[in-house]
Coordinates of C-alpha atoms in Angstrom, one line a residue:
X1 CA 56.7 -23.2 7.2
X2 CA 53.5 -21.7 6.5
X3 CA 50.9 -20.8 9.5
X4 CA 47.4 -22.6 8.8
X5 CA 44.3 -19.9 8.9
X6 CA 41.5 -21.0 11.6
X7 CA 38.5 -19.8 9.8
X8 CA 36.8 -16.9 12.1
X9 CA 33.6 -19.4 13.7
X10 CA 30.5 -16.9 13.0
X11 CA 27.6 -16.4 15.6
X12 CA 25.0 -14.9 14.4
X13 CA 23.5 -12.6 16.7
X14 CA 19.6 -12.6 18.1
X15 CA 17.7 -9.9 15.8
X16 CA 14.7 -9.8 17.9
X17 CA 15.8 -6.7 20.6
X18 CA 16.9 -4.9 17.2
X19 CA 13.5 -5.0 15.6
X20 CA 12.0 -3.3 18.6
X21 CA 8.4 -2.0 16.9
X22 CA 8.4 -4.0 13.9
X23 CA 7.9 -6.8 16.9
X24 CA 6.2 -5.5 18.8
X25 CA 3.9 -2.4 17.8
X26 CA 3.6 0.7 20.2
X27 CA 0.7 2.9 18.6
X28 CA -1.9 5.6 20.2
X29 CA -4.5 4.4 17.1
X30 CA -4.6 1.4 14.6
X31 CA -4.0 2.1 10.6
X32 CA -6.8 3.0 8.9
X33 CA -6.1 0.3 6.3
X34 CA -4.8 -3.2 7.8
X35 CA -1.1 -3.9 7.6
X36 CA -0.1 -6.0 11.1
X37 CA -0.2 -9.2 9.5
X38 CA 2.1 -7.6 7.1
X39 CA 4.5 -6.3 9.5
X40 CA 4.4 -9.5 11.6
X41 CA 4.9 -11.8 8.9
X42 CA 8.1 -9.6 7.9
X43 CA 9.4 -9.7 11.4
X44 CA 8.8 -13.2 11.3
X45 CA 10.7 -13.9 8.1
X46 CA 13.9 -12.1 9.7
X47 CA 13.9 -14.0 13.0
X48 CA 13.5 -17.1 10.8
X49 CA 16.5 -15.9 8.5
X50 CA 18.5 -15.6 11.9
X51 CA 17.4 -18.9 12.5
X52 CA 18.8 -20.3 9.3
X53 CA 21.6 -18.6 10.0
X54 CA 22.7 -20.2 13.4
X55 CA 21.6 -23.5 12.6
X56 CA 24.0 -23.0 9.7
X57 CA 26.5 -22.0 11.6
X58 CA 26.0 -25.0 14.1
X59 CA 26.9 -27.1 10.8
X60 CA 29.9 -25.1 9.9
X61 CA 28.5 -24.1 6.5
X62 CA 29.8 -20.5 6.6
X63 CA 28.6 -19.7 3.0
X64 CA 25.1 -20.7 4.0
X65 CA 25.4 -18.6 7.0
X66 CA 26.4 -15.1 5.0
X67 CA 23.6 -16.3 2.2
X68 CA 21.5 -16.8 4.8
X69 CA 21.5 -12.9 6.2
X70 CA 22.9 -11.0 3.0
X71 CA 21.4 -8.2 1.7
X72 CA 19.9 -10.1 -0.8
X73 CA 17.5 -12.1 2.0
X74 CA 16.8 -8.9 3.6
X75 CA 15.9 -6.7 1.0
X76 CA 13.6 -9.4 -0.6
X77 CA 11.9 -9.9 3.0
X78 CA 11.7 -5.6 2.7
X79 CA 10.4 -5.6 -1.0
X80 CA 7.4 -8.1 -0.5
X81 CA 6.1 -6.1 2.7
X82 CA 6.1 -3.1 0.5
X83 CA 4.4 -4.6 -2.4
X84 CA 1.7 -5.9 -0.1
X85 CA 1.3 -3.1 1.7
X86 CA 1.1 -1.0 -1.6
X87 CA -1.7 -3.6 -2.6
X88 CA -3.4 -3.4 0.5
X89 CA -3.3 0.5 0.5
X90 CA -4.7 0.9 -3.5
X91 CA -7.7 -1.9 -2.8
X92 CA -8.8 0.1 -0.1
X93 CA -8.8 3.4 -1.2
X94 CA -10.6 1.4 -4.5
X95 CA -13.5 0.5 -2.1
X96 CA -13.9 3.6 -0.3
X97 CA -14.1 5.6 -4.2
X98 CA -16.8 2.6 -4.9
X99 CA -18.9 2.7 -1.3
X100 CA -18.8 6.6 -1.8
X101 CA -20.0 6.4 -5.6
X102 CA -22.4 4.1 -4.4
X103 CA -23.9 6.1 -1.6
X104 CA -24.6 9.2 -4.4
X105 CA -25.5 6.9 -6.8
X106 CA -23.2 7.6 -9.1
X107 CA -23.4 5.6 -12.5
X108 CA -21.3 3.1 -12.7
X109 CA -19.2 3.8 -15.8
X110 CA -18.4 7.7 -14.0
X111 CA -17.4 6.1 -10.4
X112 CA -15.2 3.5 -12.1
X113 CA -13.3 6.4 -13.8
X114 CA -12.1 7.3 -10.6
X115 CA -10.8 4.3 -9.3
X116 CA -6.7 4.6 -8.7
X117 CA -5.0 4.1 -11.9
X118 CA -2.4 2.0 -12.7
X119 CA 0.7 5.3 -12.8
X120 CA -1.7 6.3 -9.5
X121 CA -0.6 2.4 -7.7
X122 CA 2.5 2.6 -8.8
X123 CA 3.8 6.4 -7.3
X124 CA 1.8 4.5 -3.8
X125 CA 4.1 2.3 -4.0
X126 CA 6.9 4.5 -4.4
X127 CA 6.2 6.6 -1.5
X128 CA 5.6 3.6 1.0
X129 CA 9.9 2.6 0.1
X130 CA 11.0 6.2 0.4
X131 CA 11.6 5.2 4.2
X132 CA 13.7 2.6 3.3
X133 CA 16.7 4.3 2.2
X134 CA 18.7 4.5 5.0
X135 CA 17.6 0.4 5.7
X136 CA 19.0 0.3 2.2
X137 CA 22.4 2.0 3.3
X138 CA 22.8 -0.1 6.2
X139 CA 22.4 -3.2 3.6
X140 CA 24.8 -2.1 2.0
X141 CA 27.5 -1.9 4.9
X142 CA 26.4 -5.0 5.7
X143 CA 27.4 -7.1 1.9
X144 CA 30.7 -5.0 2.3
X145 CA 31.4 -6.4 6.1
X146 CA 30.0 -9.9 4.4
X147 CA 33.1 -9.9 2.0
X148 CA 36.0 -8.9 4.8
X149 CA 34.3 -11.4 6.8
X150 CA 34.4 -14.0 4.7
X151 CA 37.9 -14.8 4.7
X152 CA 38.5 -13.9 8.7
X153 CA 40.5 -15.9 10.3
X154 CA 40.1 -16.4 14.7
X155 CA 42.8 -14.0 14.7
X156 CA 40.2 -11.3 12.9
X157 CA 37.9 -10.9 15.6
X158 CA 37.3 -6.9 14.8
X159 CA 35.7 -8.1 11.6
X160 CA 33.1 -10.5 12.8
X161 CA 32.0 -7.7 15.2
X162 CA 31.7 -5.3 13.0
X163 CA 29.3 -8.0 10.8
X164 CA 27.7 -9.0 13.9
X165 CA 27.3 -5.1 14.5
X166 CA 25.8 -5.1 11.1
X167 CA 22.9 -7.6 11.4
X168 CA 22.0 -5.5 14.3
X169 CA 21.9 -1.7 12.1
X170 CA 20.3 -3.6 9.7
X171 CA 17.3 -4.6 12.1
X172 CA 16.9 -1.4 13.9
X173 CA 17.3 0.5 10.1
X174 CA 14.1 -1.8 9.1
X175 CA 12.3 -0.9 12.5
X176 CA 12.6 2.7 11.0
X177 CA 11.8 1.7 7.4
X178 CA 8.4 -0.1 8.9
X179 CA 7.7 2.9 11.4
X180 CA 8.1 5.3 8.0
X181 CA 5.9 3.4 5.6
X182 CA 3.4 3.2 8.5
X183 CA 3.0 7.0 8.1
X184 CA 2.7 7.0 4.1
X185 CA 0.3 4.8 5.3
X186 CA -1.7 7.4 7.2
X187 CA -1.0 10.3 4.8
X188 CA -2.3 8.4 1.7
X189 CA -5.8 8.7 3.8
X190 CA -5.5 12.3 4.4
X191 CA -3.8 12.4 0.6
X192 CA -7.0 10.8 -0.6
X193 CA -9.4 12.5 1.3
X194 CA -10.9 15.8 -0.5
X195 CA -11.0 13.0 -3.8
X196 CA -14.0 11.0 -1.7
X197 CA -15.2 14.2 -0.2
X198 CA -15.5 15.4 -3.6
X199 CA -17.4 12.1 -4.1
X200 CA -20.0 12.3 -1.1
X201 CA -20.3 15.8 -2.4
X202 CA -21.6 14.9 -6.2
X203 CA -25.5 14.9 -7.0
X204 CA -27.0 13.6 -10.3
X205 CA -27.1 16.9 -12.8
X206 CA -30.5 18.6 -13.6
X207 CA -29.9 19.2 -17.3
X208 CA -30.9 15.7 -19.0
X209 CA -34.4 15.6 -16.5
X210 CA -35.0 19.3 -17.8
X211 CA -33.9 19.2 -21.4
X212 CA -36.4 16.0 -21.4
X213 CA -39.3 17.2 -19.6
X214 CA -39.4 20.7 -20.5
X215 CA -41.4 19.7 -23.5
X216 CA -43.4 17.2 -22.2
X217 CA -44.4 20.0 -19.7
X218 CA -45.1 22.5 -22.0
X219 CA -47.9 20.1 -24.1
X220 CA -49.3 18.7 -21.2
X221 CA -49.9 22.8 -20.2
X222 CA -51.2 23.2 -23.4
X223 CA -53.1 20.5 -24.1
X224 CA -55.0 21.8 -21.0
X225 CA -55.3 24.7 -22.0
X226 CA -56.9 23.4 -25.2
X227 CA -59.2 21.3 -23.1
X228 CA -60.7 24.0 -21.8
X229 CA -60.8 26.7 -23.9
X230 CA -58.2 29.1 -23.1
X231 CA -56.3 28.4 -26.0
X232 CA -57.7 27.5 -29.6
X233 CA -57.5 23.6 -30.4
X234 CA -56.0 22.8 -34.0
X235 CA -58.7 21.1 -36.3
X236 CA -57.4 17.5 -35.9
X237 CA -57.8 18.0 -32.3
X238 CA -60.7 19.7 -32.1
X239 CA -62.5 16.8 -34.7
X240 CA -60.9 14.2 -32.8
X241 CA -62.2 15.4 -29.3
X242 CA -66.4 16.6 -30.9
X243 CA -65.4 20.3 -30.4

Protein backbone atom coordinates (compact mmCIF):
# COMPACT_ATOMS: atom_id res chain seq x y z
CA UNK A 1 0.00 0.00 0.00
CA UNK A 2 1.40 3.15 -1.06
CA UNK A 3 2.09 6.15 1.62
CA UNK A 4 0.14 9.49 0.44
CA UNK A 5 2.76 12.62 0.23
CA UNK A 6 1.44 15.71 2.59
CA UNK A 7 2.53 18.52 0.46
CA UNK A 8 5.25 20.60 2.64
CA UNK A 9 2.65 23.89 3.72
CA UNK A 10 4.98 27.02 2.74
CA UNK A 11 5.30 30.19 5.01
CA UNK A 12 6.67 32.66 3.53
CA UNK A 13 8.86 34.59 5.71
CA UNK A 14 8.66 38.58 6.65
CA UNK A 15 11.35 40.38 4.11
CA UNK A 16 11.21 43.58 5.91
CA UNK A 17 14.34 42.90 8.71
CA UNK A 18 16.23 41.52 5.53
CA UNK A 19 16.07 44.69 3.56
CA UNK A 20 17.64 46.69 6.41
CA UNK A 21 18.72 50.09 4.34
CA UNK A 22 16.87 49.66 1.31
CA UNK A 23 13.91 50.35 4.18
CA UNK A 24 15.13 52.36 5.87
CA UNK A 25 18.16 54.68 4.67
CA UNK A 26 21.16 55.36 7.09
CA UNK A 27 23.28 58.16 5.17
CA UNK A 28 25.84 61.08 6.44
CA UNK A 29 24.53 63.19 3.05
CA UNK A 30 21.58 62.87 0.56
CA UNK A 31 22.47 61.84 -3.34
CA UNK A 32 23.23 64.49 -5.31
CA UNK A 33 20.63 63.37 -7.90
CA UNK A 34 17.18 62.10 -6.28
CA UNK A 35 16.67 58.28 -6.10
CA UNK A 36 14.54 57.62 -2.49
CA UNK A 37 11.31 57.37 -4.18
CA UNK A 38 13.08 54.86 -6.30
CA UNK A 39 14.42 52.86 -3.56
CA UNK A 40 11.23 53.05 -1.54
CA UNK A 41 9.00 52.12 -4.25
CA UNK A 42 11.38 48.95 -4.83
CA UNK A 43 11.22 48.08 -1.17
CA UNK A 44 7.73 48.45 -1.37
CA UNK A 45 7.21 46.19 -4.41
CA UNK A 46 9.12 43.33 -2.40
CA UNK A 47 7.13 43.57 0.88
CA UNK A 48 4.07 43.63 -1.43
CA UNK A 49 5.47 40.38 -3.34
CA UNK A 50 5.73 38.86 0.25
CA UNK A 51 2.42 39.87 0.68
CA UNK A 52 1.13 38.04 -2.32
CA UNK A 53 2.93 35.34 -1.31
CA UNK A 54 1.36 34.56 2.19
CA UNK A 55 -2.04 35.46 1.16
CA UNK A 56 -1.35 32.73 -1.43
CA UNK A 57 -0.27 30.50 0.78
CA UNK A 58 -3.36 31.18 3.20
CA UNK A 59 -5.31 29.84 -0.05
CA UNK A 60 -3.12 26.79 -0.51
CA UNK A 61 -2.13 27.87 -4.07
CA UNK A 62 1.49 26.71 -3.72
CA UNK A 63 2.32 27.57 -7.45
CA UNK A 64 1.13 31.09 -6.87
CA UNK A 65 3.23 31.31 -3.82
CA UNK A 66 6.77 30.20 -5.68
CA UNK A 67 5.50 32.59 -8.78
CA UNK A 68 4.83 34.96 -6.40
CA UNK A 69 8.68 35.27 -4.96
CA UNK A 70 10.76 33.60 -7.96
CA UNK A 71 13.54 35.13 -9.38
CA UNK A 72 11.64 36.18 -12.05
CA UNK A 73 9.44 38.82 -9.63
CA UNK A 74 12.52 39.88 -8.07
CA UNK A 75 14.79 40.61 -10.68
CA UNK A 76 12.04 42.55 -12.61
CA UNK A 77 11.40 44.62 -9.22
CA UNK A 78 15.60 44.98 -9.47
CA UNK A 79 15.65 45.85 -13.35
CA UNK A 80 12.99 48.71 -13.19
CA UNK A 81 14.86 50.55 -10.17
CA UNK A 82 17.94 50.42 -12.25
CA UNK A 83 16.42 51.64 -15.35
CA UNK A 84 14.97 54.51 -13.44
CA UNK A 85 17.69 55.35 -11.61
CA UNK A 86 19.89 55.23 -14.88
CA UNK A 87 17.15 57.72 -16.33
CA UNK A 88 17.22 59.83 -13.42
CA UNK A 89 21.07 59.88 -13.36
CA UNK A 90 21.56 60.81 -17.48
CA UNK A 91 18.62 63.74 -17.14
CA UNK A 92 20.45 65.22 -14.55
CA UNK A 93 23.79 65.29 -15.64
CA UNK A 94 21.78 66.59 -19.11
CA UNK A 95 20.65 69.72 -17.11
CA UNK A 96 23.75 70.51 -15.31
CA UNK A 97 25.77 70.31 -19.14
CA UNK A 98 22.73 72.72 -20.23
CA UNK A 99 22.64 75.29 -16.86
CA UNK A 100 26.50 75.30 -17.36
CA UNK A 101 26.36 76.00 -21.22
CA UNK A 102 23.96 78.40 -20.38
CA UNK A 103 25.83 80.34 -17.77
CA UNK A 104 28.97 80.91 -20.50
CA UNK A 105 26.67 81.39 -23.07
CA UNK A 106 27.51 78.91 -25.11
CA UNK A 107 25.54 78.56 -28.54
CA UNK A 108 23.14 76.38 -28.54
CA UNK A 109 24.01 73.95 -31.30
CA UNK A 110 27.97 73.58 -29.39
CA UNK A 111 26.35 72.86 -25.67
CA UNK A 112 23.81 70.37 -27.13
CA UNK A 113 26.83 68.44 -28.62
CA UNK A 114 27.74 67.71 -25.26
CA UNK A 115 24.74 66.34 -23.91
CA UNK A 116 25.27 62.36 -22.82
CA UNK A 117 24.94 60.28 -25.75
CA UNK A 118 22.97 57.52 -26.28
CA UNK A 119 26.40 54.58 -25.97
CA UNK A 120 27.20 57.39 -23.00
CA UNK A 121 23.33 56.35 -21.13
CA UNK A 122 23.72 53.20 -21.84
CA UNK A 123 27.51 52.22 -20.15
CA UNK A 124 25.41 54.52 -16.97
CA UNK A 125 23.37 52.14 -16.92
CA UNK A 126 25.72 49.38 -16.90
CA UNK A 127 27.67 50.54 -14.06
CA UNK A 128 24.64 51.25 -11.70
CA UNK A 129 23.84 46.84 -12.16
CA UNK A 130 27.46 45.94 -11.68
CA UNK A 131 26.39 45.80 -7.85
CA UNK A 132 23.91 43.44 -8.47
CA UNK A 133 25.75 40.47 -9.27
CA UNK A 134 26.02 38.81 -6.18
CA UNK A 135 21.85 39.74 -5.73
CA UNK A 136 21.88 38.00 -9.02
CA UNK A 137 23.69 34.81 -7.46
CA UNK A 138 21.60 34.69 -4.63
CA UNK A 139 18.54 34.56 -7.28
CA UNK A 140 19.73 32.02 -8.58
CA UNK A 141 20.06 29.76 -5.39
CA UNK A 142 16.81 30.79 -4.79
CA UNK A 143 14.89 29.29 -8.42
CA UNK A 144 17.17 26.12 -7.65
CA UNK A 145 15.65 25.74 -3.84
CA UNK A 146 12.16 26.78 -5.68
CA UNK A 147 12.30 23.46 -7.74
CA UNK A 148 13.45 21.00 -4.58
CA UNK A 149 10.84 22.73 -2.89
CA UNK A 150 8.21 22.29 -5.00
CA UNK A 151 7.67 18.79 -4.61
CA UNK A 152 8.41 18.70 -0.54
CA UNK A 153 6.47 16.79 1.21
CA UNK A 154 5.86 17.67 5.62
CA UNK A 155 8.40 15.16 5.89
CA UNK A 156 11.03 17.58 3.92
CA UNK A 157 11.27 20.20 6.29
CA UNK A 158 15.27 20.89 5.51
CA UNK A 159 14.07 22.12 2.09
CA UNK A 160 11.50 24.65 2.96
CA UNK A 161 14.16 26.16 5.30
CA UNK A 162 16.60 26.35 3.11
CA UNK A 163 13.87 28.35 0.59
CA UNK A 164 12.75 30.21 3.49
CA UNK A 165 16.60 30.90 4.04
CA UNK A 166 16.61 31.98 0.50
CA UNK A 167 14.00 34.78 0.40
CA UNK A 168 15.99 36.16 3.28
CA UNK A 169 19.76 36.18 1.11
CA UNK A 170 17.91 37.35 -1.50
CA UNK A 171 16.65 40.61 0.51
CA UNK A 172 19.80 41.29 2.35
CA UNK A 173 21.79 40.59 -1.39
CA UNK A 174 19.36 43.56 -2.78
CA UNK A 175 20.19 45.72 0.41
CA UNK A 176 23.77 45.48 -1.00
CA UNK A 177 22.85 45.76 -4.72
CA UNK A 178 20.82 49.20 -3.58
CA UNK A 179 23.76 50.41 -1.19
CA UNK A 180 26.26 49.70 -4.46
CA UNK A 181 24.34 51.49 -7.15
CA UNK A 182 23.94 54.27 -4.53
CA UNK A 183 27.72 54.81 -4.95
CA UNK A 184 27.79 54.69 -8.88
CA UNK A 185 25.40 57.12 -8.02
CA UNK A 186 27.93 59.46 -6.41
CA UNK A 187 30.86 58.55 -8.59
CA UNK A 188 29.01 59.43 -11.87
CA UNK A 189 29.15 63.13 -10.19
CA UNK A 190 32.68 63.09 -9.46
CA UNK A 191 33.01 61.02 -13.06
CA UNK A 192 31.29 63.98 -14.72
CA UNK A 193 32.78 66.61 -13.05
CA UNK A 194 36.03 68.03 -14.92
CA UNK A 195 33.36 67.64 -18.26
CA UNK A 196 31.14 70.79 -16.56
CA UNK A 197 34.22 72.26 -15.16
CA UNK A 198 35.52 72.27 -18.60
CA UNK A 199 32.17 73.91 -19.33
CA UNK A 200 32.15 76.88 -16.70
CA UNK A 201 35.68 77.18 -17.96
CA UNK A 202 34.80 77.98 -21.90
CA UNK A 203 34.64 81.69 -23.11
CA UNK A 204 33.39 82.75 -26.56
CA UNK A 205 36.67 82.78 -29.08
CA UNK A 206 38.21 86.16 -30.17
CA UNK A 207 39.01 85.15 -33.77
CA UNK A 208 35.47 85.71 -35.67
CA UNK A 209 35.17 89.46 -33.61
CA UNK A 210 38.82 90.14 -34.87
CA UNK A 211 38.90 88.62 -38.33
CA UNK A 212 35.57 90.95 -38.66
CA UNK A 213 36.59 94.11 -37.21
CA UNK A 214 40.11 94.29 -38.02
CA UNK A 215 39.10 95.85 -41.30
CA UNK A 216 36.46 97.88 -40.32
CA UNK A 217 39.17 99.21 -37.87
CA UNK A 218 41.63 99.79 -40.18
CA UNK A 219 39.19 102.26 -42.69
CA UNK A 220 37.69 103.89 -40.00
CA UNK A 221 41.73 104.82 -38.92
CA UNK A 222 42.15 105.75 -42.32
CA UNK A 223 39.40 107.45 -43.23
CA UNK A 224 40.51 109.71 -40.38
CA UNK A 225 43.44 110.06 -41.31
CA UNK A 226 42.14 111.18 -44.75
CA UNK A 227 39.84 113.56 -42.92
CA UNK A 228 42.50 115.35 -41.74
CA UNK A 229 45.22 115.40 -43.87
CA UNK A 230 47.67 113.03 -42.66
CA UNK A 231 47.16 110.74 -45.39
CA UNK A 232 46.27 111.71 -49.11
CA UNK A 233 42.45 111.18 -49.92
CA UNK A 234 41.73 109.27 -53.42
CA UNK A 235 40.00 111.54 -55.95
CA UNK A 236 36.49 110.12 -55.47
CA UNK A 237 36.84 110.98 -51.99
CA UNK A 238 38.43 114.02 -52.05
CA UNK A 239 35.52 115.35 -54.97
CA UNK A 240 32.92 113.82 -52.95
CA UNK A 241 33.98 115.57 -49.60
CA UNK A 242 35.04 119.60 -51.59
CA UNK A 243 38.79 118.84 -50.89
Amino acid sequence: MSSVKIPMPLRVPELAPSLGRVLVPRRVAEPWVPIDDIREALATRVLELGGEARAAAEREDRERVLETVSRRAWLAAWEQAVRRAADRVTHALDGRIERAARRVRMPRRRWRRRLLSPSEKRAIAARLTTGGEPFVAALDALDAVATRVRDATVLDKGAHGEWQEALRSAARRLEAAWLALEAVVAEEERRWSPELESLERWRPSLWPLLILWTPVAAALVWLGLALGGYVPAPAWLATRLGF
